[in-house]
């Protein structure tokens, strides 16, 4: 079974530039998550999608970050404009729906995109 | 108080040692608890779920104390391959939402 795919793996940009990350979840996984992991910290949830609807985006800095999952499969996360403090690894994860509750806590992570803002 | 707090580490132990990680969480309404493992420059992977009755998987034992809002992970007979960062994780408010601790780094030396 193919895992969660992300691209690019690495990106270096200057502050105030824009950047976009792409994620393809495991086939059949309805829930998709974007996390930000700063060096030395645990992953922090930015946004959670259920199919193509947003479940939780309370920690997404909406003045500069946006995300979409138009067809309920692939997703993109965009930062515009980037700041130095956005340097981090951006992880995408997906989970399959549970037959009983409709959601699952077992999340599968992609390899991440390592972003450096200079 | 942070939502999930872990021992800062790092833990440097010899092969064969027993090591214990502790974690506390602030939201008494959290229902699900996990330990994830993250190797250097890799993505987190689920190690094991944590149940109220305690559960064991080979050399790994997880315990949950809901009254104290405390979670633990015990690794017996440490192997070099156990070297990684161990993340304590609890369920959040939204369905399927997880809150991660900062992680505790373990280095097992020969």
Short mmCIF file of C-alpha atoms in Angstrom, two decimals:
data_model
loop_
_atom_site.label_atom_id
_atom_site.label_comp_id
_atom_site.label_asym_id
_atom_site.label_seq_id
_atom_site.Cartn_x
_atom_site.Cartn_y
_atom_site.Cartn_z
CA UNK A 1 0.00 0.00 0.00
CA UNK A 2 1.42 3.40 -0.97
CA UNK A 3 1.96 5.82 1.88
CA UNK A 4 1.28 9.52 2.16
CA UNK A 5 3.16 11.40 -0.55
CA UNK A 6 4.44 14.95 -0.18
CA UNK A 7 6.37 17.30 -2.39
CA UNK A 8 8.69 19.01 -2.51
CA UNK A 9 10.88 17.41 0.16
CA UNK A 10 12.97 20.53 0.65
CA UNK A 11 12.39 24.19 -0.11
CA UNK A 12 14.48 27.27 0.55
CA UNK A 13 12.90 30.69 0.01
CA UNK A 14 13.49 34.25 1.08
CA UNK A 15 11.18 36.00 3.50
CA UNK A 16 8.15 37.61 1.90
CA UNK A 17 8.15 35.03 -0.91
CA UNK A 18 5.33 32.52 -1.43
CA UNK A 19 5.52 28.75 -1.26
CA UNK A 20 3.14 25.84 -1.77
CA UNK A 21 3.26 22.26 -0.55
CA UNK A 22 1.39 19.31 -1.97
CA UNK A 23 0.07 16.18 -0.28
CA UNK A 24 -1.52 13.01 -1.60
CA UNK A 25 -3.01 10.89 1.22
CA UNK A 26 -3.35 7.14 1.39
CA UNK A 27 -6.10 5.97 -0.94
CA UNK A 28 -9.46 5.86 0.81
CA UNK A 29 -8.42 8.03 3.75
CA UNK A 30 -11.11 10.62 4.25
CA UNK A 31 -9.32 12.72 6.86
CA UNK A 32 -6.25 14.78 6.00
CA UNK A 33 -4.13 16.85 8.35
CA UNK A 34 -1.42 19.45 7.92
CA UNK A 35 1.05 19.88 10.78
CA UNK A 36 3.91 22.28 11.40
CA UNK A 37 6.90 20.88 13.28
CA UNK A 38 9.48 23.39 14.42
CA UNK A 39 12.88 21.99 15.41
CA UNK A 40 12.77 20.58 18.93
CA UNK A 41 8.97 20.65 19.13
CA UNK A 42 6.21 18.18 18.52
CA UNK A 43 3.97 18.52 15.47
CA UNK A 44 1.32 21.24 15.76
CA UNK A 45 -1.93 20.85 13.87
CA UNK A 46 -2.58 23.59 11.34
CA UNK A 47 -5.70 22.28 9.62
CA UNK A 48 -7.83 19.14 9.47
CA UNK A 49 -10.02 18.17 6.50
CA UNK A 50 -12.78 15.60 6.42
CA UNK A 51 -13.21 14.83 2.71
CA UNK A 52 -13.15 18.34 1.22
CA UNK A 53 -14.56 20.14 4.27
CA UNK A 54 -12.57 21.84 7.03
CA UNK A 55 -13.03 20.29 10.48
CA UNK A 56 -10.51 22.37 12.42
CA UNK A 57 -8.38 25.32 11.32
CA UNK A 58 -8.20 27.11 14.65
CA UNK A 59 -4.39 27.15 14.70
CA UNK A 60 -3.89 28.14 11.07
CA UNK A 61 -2.46 31.69 10.75
CA UNK A 62 -5.05 32.70 8.22
CA UNK A 63 -3.43 36.03 7.37
CA UNK A 64 -0.66 34.16 5.57
CA UNK A 65 -1.52 30.45 5.43
CA UNK A 66 -4.19 28.83 3.29
CA UNK A 67 -5.06 25.24 2.47
CA UNK A 68 -7.49 23.49 0.22
CA UNK A 69 -8.64 19.99 -0.62
CA UNK A 70 -10.95 20.65 -3.51
CA UNK A 71 -11.82 17.11 -4.63
CA UNK A 72 -11.45 15.44 -1.26
CA UNK A 73 -8.17 13.75 -2.19
CA UNK A 74 -5.00 15.84 -2.77
CA UNK A 75 -4.35 18.91 -0.72
CA UNK A 76 -2.16 21.99 -1.00
CA UNK A 77 -0.88 24.25 1.76
CA UNK A 78 0.28 27.73 0.84
CA UNK A 79 2.23 30.38 2.73
CA UNK A 80 2.09 33.93 1.40
CA UNK A 81 4.17 35.86 2.39
CA UNK A 82 6.63 33.69 4.32
CA UNK A 83 8.31 34.85 7.52
CA UNK A 84 11.54 33.64 9.11
CA UNK A 85 9.56 31.90 11.86
CA UNK A 86 7.82 29.72 9.27
CA UNK A 87 11.01 27.67 8.93
CA UNK A 88 9.88 24.19 9.92
CA UNK A 89 8.94 20.77 8.60
CA UNK A 90 5.41 20.65 7.22
CA UNK A 91 3.90 17.23 7.69
CA UNK A 92 0.83 15.87 6.02
CA UNK A 93 -1.03 12.96 7.60
CA UNK A 94 -4.14 10.99 6.76
CA UNK A 95 -6.44 8.61 8.57
CA UNK A 96 -9.15 6.20 7.54
CA UNK A 97 -12.69 6.52 8.85
CA UNK A 98 -13.68 4.17 11.65
CA UNK A 99 -16.68 1.95 11.01
CA UNK A 100 -18.06 2.80 14.47
CA UNK A 101 -17.20 6.44 15.09
CA UNK A 102 -16.55 7.72 11.59
CA UNK A 103 -13.07 8.90 12.50
CA UNK A 104 -9.79 7.36 13.60
CA UNK A 105 -6.88 8.56 15.69
CA UNK A 106 -4.39 6.35 13.89
CA UNK A 107 -2.67 8.80 11.61
CA UNK A 108 -0.16 8.00 8.88
CA UNK A 109 2.39 10.68 8.15
CA UNK A 110 4.15 11.61 4.96
CA UNK A 111 7.91 12.34 4.89
CA UNK A 112 7.34 16.08 5.25
CA UNK A 113 8.59 19.18 3.47
CA UNK A 114 11.50 20.91 5.15
CA UNK A 115 11.10 24.67 4.63
CA UNK A 116 13.90 27.14 5.26
CA UNK A 117 13.07 30.85 5.09
CA UNK A 118 16.11 33.13 4.84
CA UNK B 1 0.04 24.85 31.61
CA UNK B 2 0.92 23.19 28.29
CA UNK B 3 -1.58 20.70 26.91
CA UNK B 4 0.89 17.82 26.84
CA UNK B 5 4.12 17.92 28.82
CA UNK B 6 6.95 15.42 28.66
CA UNK B 7 10.31 14.86 30.32
CA UNK B 8 12.68 17.10 28.36
CA UNK B 9 15.45 14.50 28.02
CA UNK B 10 17.69 13.56 26.39
CA UNK B 11 17.97 10.12 27.93
CA UNK B 12 21.33 8.44 27.29
CA UNK B 13 21.28 4.80 28.34
CA UNK B 14 23.40 1.68 27.70
CA UNK B 15 22.06 -1.27 25.75
CA UNK B 16 19.96 -3.54 27.92
CA UNK B 17 18.83 -0.77 30.26
CA UNK B 18 15.25 -0.11 31.26
CA UNK B 19 14.04 3.43 30.61
CA UNK B 20 10.79 5.16 31.51
CA UNK B 21 9.18 8.21 29.94
CA UNK B 22 6.51 10.26 31.66
CA UNK B 23 3.89 12.58 30.29
CA UNK B 24 1.08 14.70 31.75
CA UNK B 25 -1.87 16.23 29.94
CA UNK B 26 -4.13 19.11 30.86
CA UNK B 27 -7.48 18.28 29.25
CA UNK B 28 -9.40 15.92 31.51
CA UNK B 29 -11.87 15.32 28.66
CA UNK B 30 -9.25 13.65 26.47
CA UNK B 31 -10.33 10.12 25.68
CA UNK B 32 -7.53 8.58 23.63
CA UNK B 33 -3.82 8.37 24.27
CA UNK B 34 -0.84 7.25 22.24
CA UNK B 35 2.91 7.05 22.00
CA UNK B 36 4.44 7.90 18.64
CA UNK B 37 8.06 7.35 17.68
CA UNK B 38 10.02 9.74 15.47
CA UNK B 39 13.44 8.86 14.09
CA UNK B 40 15.85 11.67 13.26
CA UNK B 41 14.66 13.63 10.23
CA UNK B 42 11.79 11.19 9.67
CA UNK B 43 8.04 11.35 10.14
CA UNK B 44 6.28 10.29 13.37
CA UNK B 45 4.93 6.74 13.45
CA UNK B 46 2.43 5.22 15.85
CA UNK B 47 4.20 3.07 18.44
CA UNK B 48 1.24 2.06 20.55
CA UNK B 49 -2.08 3.15 21.94
CA UNK B 50 -2.44 3.56 25.72
CA UNK B 51 -5.37 2.00 27.54
CA UNK B 52 -6.63 2.54 31.08
CA UNK B 53 -5.84 -1.05 31.97
CA UNK B 54 -2.27 -0.68 30.75
CA UNK B 55 -0.96 -2.52 27.74
CA UNK B 56 2.20 -4.24 26.66
CA UNK B 57 3.79 -4.87 23.27
CA UNK B 58 6.95 -6.91 23.56
CA UNK B 59 9.51 -4.81 25.44
CA UNK B 60 7.20 -1.79 25.57
CA UNK B 61 4.64 -1.15 28.32
CA UNK B 62 2.27 1.83 28.41
CA UNK B 63 0.27 2.98 31.41
CA UNK B 64 -2.48 5.56 31.85
CA UNK B 65 -3.64 7.17 35.07
CA UNK B 66 -6.74 9.24 34.30
CA UNK B 67 -7.09 10.60 37.83
CA UNK B 68 -3.58 12.07 37.70
CA UNK B 69 -3.75 12.78 33.95
CA UNK B 70 -0.49 10.93 33.58
CA UNK B 71 0.84 8.60 30.87
CA UNK B 72 4.01 6.54 30.91
CA UNK B 73 6.06 4.39 28.56
CA UNK B 74 8.51 1.79 29.80
CA UNK B 75 11.11 0.23 27.50
CA UNK B 76 12.86 -2.86 28.79
CA UNK B 77 16.11 -4.33 27.48
CA UNK B 78 16.87 -1.26 25.33
CA UNK B 79 18.28 -1.85 21.87
CA UNK B 80 20.38 0.47 19.74
CA UNK B 81 17.44 0.61 17.34
CA UNK B 82 15.25 2.13 20.06
CA UNK B 83 17.19 5.40 19.70
CA UNK B 84 14.58 7.96 18.60
CA UNK B 85 12.32 10.69 19.94
CA UNK B 86 9.21 9.46 21.72
CA UNK B 87 6.14 11.67 21.42
CA UNK B 88 3.30 11.57 23.93
CA UNK B 89 0.00 12.22 22.15
CA UNK B 90 -3.55 12.81 23.40
CA UNK B 91 -6.82 13.32 21.59
CA UNK B 92 -7.96 16.90 21.19
CA UNK B 93 -11.29 18.60 20.80
CA UNK B 94 -12.16 17.82 17.19
CA UNK B 95 -12.89 14.33 15.96
CA UNK B 96 -9.64 12.64 15.09
CA UNK B 97 -7.61 15.61 16.34
CA UNK B 98 -4.31 14.81 18.12
CA UNK B 99 -2.17 16.98 20.36
CA UNK B 100 1.53 16.13 20.48
CA UNK B 101 4.03 16.71 23.26
CA UNK B 102 7.49 18.05 22.47
CA UNK B 103 8.98 14.59 22.62
CA UNK B 104 11.74 12.98 24.63
CA UNK B 105 14.91 11.98 22.86
CA UNK B 106 16.40 8.57 23.69
CA UNK B 107 19.92 7.53 22.77
CA UNK B 108 20.89 3.93 23.43
CA UNK B 109 24.65 3.40 23.47
CA UNK B 110 26.59 0.13 23.00
#
